Amino acid sequence: MLKMGTSLPFHHHHHHHHNQFLNSTTPHKPSPKPNTTTFTHKPKPSSYHLTKELVEIVSSGSMQHALTLFDKMPHSDTFLWNVMIRGYTDHGLFQDAINLYLRMRCQGVRTDNFTYPFVIKACGVLLELAEGEKIHGNLVKLGMDADVYICNALIVMYGKHGHIGSASKVFDEMLVRDLVSWNSIITAYSLVQQHSNSLKWFREMLRVGVWPDKFSLIIALEACSLCVYRLGGREIHCFALKLGFELDIMVQTSLVDMYCKCGMLSYAERVFGRICFRNVVAWNAMIGGYALNGQPLQALASLKKMLKDDKLAVDNVTLINLLPSCAQVGAVLQGKSIHGLAIRKGFLPHLVLETALLDMYGEFGILKLAELIFNQMMDKNLITWNAMIALYVQNERNRKALKLFEELLSGNLKTDTVTVASILPAYAKLASSRECRQIHGYVMRLNFHSNTFVSNSIIYMYASSGDLATARTIFDQMSCRDITSWNTIMMAYAIHGMGRISIELFSDMKERGIQPNDSTFVSLLTSCSNSGMVNDGWTYYNSMKQDYGIEPKIEHYGCMLDLIGRTGNLDQAMSFIEEMPLLPTARIWGSLLNASRNKGNIELAELAAERILSISHDNTGCYILLSNMYAEAGKWEKVGRVKSIMKKLGTEKTLACSSVHTKFQLHRFINQDKSHIESDMIYNVLGIISRNTGHTRCIHGVNKFKPSDLARKKANLPENHSVRLAVCSGLISTALGNPVLVRKNTRICQDCHIFVKRTSEITKREIIVGDSKVFHHFIEGHCSCADYW
């Protein structure tokens, strides 16, 4: 955002855009400008020197000193009150300005058209709408509501309160409008995020023959940037050239900002290169643009140029714009250095900077530092709360996210659509279907369900909680679907192993003229991988670049490795990794590790695990999978070595937990759980099924434990696993004909997978087990994953 300089004392400025537009200096039809240095009525000669002294003190900003002098002077003089009110407003003491105005009215001092613009401005800044409306009503009574400067101030005030109807009414009723009037209404629409209307008024201003000034152009450019209106932005650029503003640094910086936000980075660089005397605001726009357009290294390089070439010092906006770049390249040291610099420079506390630090540490996965910043923040707004909730969800700390959400609900802040969309994935992972319906009801009561962003999150929540039918119903009922809606429903079928339906949805989407993006192909390739559609997967992978010009990202390579892993061709998987143009991540090596596990190739699994741990030392899942492979192969010495490393690092195996939702409540089980009220019946049913399926003991591969450890490790034997207890509980607690839905927080083991397949066959019931990767739909002895997960 652009930050303008402050006005000189007593040079008349009425109107601000929140951080960009200040005032117009060239009105279309000049009219006498109110100026408090011109007396509304001449003071008496005896008080002239005191009045001059008061004006000088107010100009210097010593308002306490000015008030002391003011109290000694005659209080019937309107001019003196106007000087004080103007002084308070100019020096940011808006509440004092309002209080003095109220005192003025209380004492019966006559107000004039020089009094009101500054009081109205104070009401706008402090969001004192009720007081502002009272002033407006008083102006109507006094017959001053036609004054152009007062009307301009009212438009800005109503705009800042979001009352665009009132702002528009004031503007429509103005008999005389100057350029400030047009700039004010354009700004008002911008403030309420109606950027297309803002541009509509800008065009109307041109149509009626009012020539814009640089502030008009800056407002219009910001509107173009926020609604990503590339053509409009370029047209305004041409207009700026015609009007001779091509060398104005404020306009140039706005152009850089607009081109960056519209994704036209080369245009932004061209404009930036033509700025003769670049200031920190221009550099901030370019650095932020690089970060926004996925060029983090360029952003960090720009910092060096700014410091070295232009000898400029950073400000808090520079640091705010740099932090996302640190997160994008995983530059932890640089990020911490920026944090240290912010402390040394005295930039903290600063709400936006602290929130940016929070986001960065969350991206790094350093939640302790993120929590420290959040807990130390003096003034948290909703954006900060939303950021912290989102960080917990992104880092799979879903219980903490839900706890923080409950804390937010108990406070004074009102949730918004971002809050709801951020917390819904946590409900998806942890909540029962009943809890999902409760949060859905909460969203409906707030009328957030009409928001496409929120509806997409609700679809994902239901799909991730196992209720695919409700997810599809919501998708079908949506009046406005965006590309994310289609991607989400395709991914919903993907995680349920129903890839064919994802492909049908993709065809339907294309027929409706919606262009796929890179996330569309993540959904498609995941569908093909989870459903074992190898040929289809390769077709879509090749189509990405050839037909749509989409370069594969690391997520697409991960999906393809999963797909290759299904074929069991580990040589092809290794070749694919070696030929990748991107540096392999832990996710990539994880795909190879999983494929190696399924093929029983310990050597390749060790290689994959070594690469994973070189990237992420505390990857618990990697250690567990490797330990289980060693145990299945009877390599007990290596099992001990892995466990020793885990102990040294302080990483612990996630406690396996399975849950099943019956008609009235959610039942949770851990391995060998005996705490349930119906434990005896559950274990009896488990015994009957085990005998009928031949599953009375561990049957897969070599036993995972040494004979000497069997008694101590009894709870971890497959026949005592939580998922079996949950399945049996579901079978005796749910109505015949209804599927049994079980959620598990870790991967289902191969023995339990075989057990549930056979259970579905002998009980003639559909059993759905959602583990940490996919939903397994077991029907008549078959699983939707085709025994690969």
Coordinates of N, CA, C and O in Angstrom, one line a residue, residues 518 521-522 525 540-546 549-558 560 576 580-582:
D518 N -3.9 -25.9 -11.8 CA -3.0 -26.9 -11.3 C -3.6 -27.8 -10.2 O -3.4 -29.0 -10.1
F521 N -5.7 -30.8 -11.4 CA -4.9 -32.0 -11.8 C -4.4 -32.7 -10.5 O -4.1 -33.9 -10.6
V522 N -4.2 -32.0 -9.4 CA -3.9 -32.7 -8.2 C -5.0 -33.6 -7.8 O -4.8 -34.8 -7.4
L525 N -5.2 -36.5 -10.4 CA -4.1 -37.5 -10.3 C -4.2 -38.3 -9.0 O -3.9 -39.5 -9.0
Y540 N -3.7 -37.9 -18.0 CA -3.9 -36.5 -17.4 C -2.6 -35.8 -17.1 O -2.5 -34.6 -17.3
Y541 N -1.6 -36.5 -16.7 CA -0.3 -35.9 -16.4 C 0.3 -35.3 -17.7 O 0.8 -34.2 -17.6
N542 N 0.2 -36.1 -18.8 CA 0.7 -35.5 -20.0 C -0.1 -34.4 -20.6 O 0.4 -33.5 -21.2
S543 N -1.4 -34.5 -20.3 CA -2.4 -33.4 -20.8 C -2.1 -32.1 -20.2 O -2.4 -31.0 -20.8
M544 N -1.7 -32.1 -18.9 CA -1.5 -30.9 -18.1 C -0.7 -29.8 -18.9 O -1.2 -28.7 -19.1
K545 N 0.5 -30.2 -19.4 CA 1.3 -29.3 -20.1 C 0.9 -29.1 -21.5 O 0.9 -28.0 -22.1
Q546 N 0.6 -30.2 -22.2 CA 0.4 -30.2 -23.6 C -0.9 -29.5 -24.0 O -0.9 -28.6 -24.9
G549 N -1.1 -26.0 -20.7 CA 0.1 -25.2 -20.4 C 0.4 -25.1 -19.0 O 1.0 -24.1 -18.5
I550 N 0.1 -26.1 -18.2 CA 0.3 -26.1 -16.7 C 1.6 -26.9 -16.4 O 1.6 -28.1 -16.7
E551 N 2.5 -26.2 -15.9 CA 3.8 -26.9 -15.5 C 3.6 -27.7 -14.2 O 3.0 -27.2 -13.2
P552 N 4.0 -29.0 -14.2 CA 3.8 -29.8 -13.0 C 4.5 -29.3 -11.8 O 5.6 -28.8 -12.0
K553 N 3.9 -29.3 -10.7 CA 4.5 -28.9 -9.4 C 4.8 -30.1 -8.6 O 4.5 -31.2 -9.0
I554 N 5.4 -29.9 -7.4 CA 5.8 -31.0 -6.6 C 4.7 -31.9 -6.2 O 4.8 -33.1 -6.1
E555 N 3.5 -31.3 -6.0 CA 2.3 -32.1 -5.7 C 1.9 -33.1 -6.8 O 1.6 -34.3 -6.5
H556 N 2.1 -32.7 -8.0 CA 1.8 -33.5 -9.2 C 2.8 -34.7 -9.3 O 2.4 -35.8 -9.5
Y557 N 4.0 -34.4 -9.0 CA 5.1 -35.4 -9.1 C 4.8 -36.4 -7.9 O 5.0 -37.6 -8.1
G558 N 4.4 -35.9 -6.8 CA 4.0 -36.9 -5.7 C 2.9 -37.8 -6.0 O 3.0 -39.0 -5.8
M560 N 2.1 -38.8 -9.1 CA 2.6 -39.7 -10.1 C 3.4 -40.8 -9.5 O 3.4 -42.0 -9.9
F576 N 12.0 -41.8 -12.2 CA 11.1 -40.7 -12.2 C 11.6 -39.6 -11.2 O 11.6 -38.4 -11.6
M580 N 13.1 -35.7 -12.3 CA 12.3 -34.5 -11.9 C 13.1 -33.2 -12.0 O 14.2 -33.2 -11.5
P581 N 12.5 -32.1 -12.5 CA 13.2 -30.9 -12.6 C 13.2 -30.1 -11.2 O 13.9 -29.1 -11.1
L582 N 12.5 -30.7 -10.2 CA 12.4 -30.0 -8.9 C 13.1 -30.8 -7.9 O 13.3 -32.1 -8.0

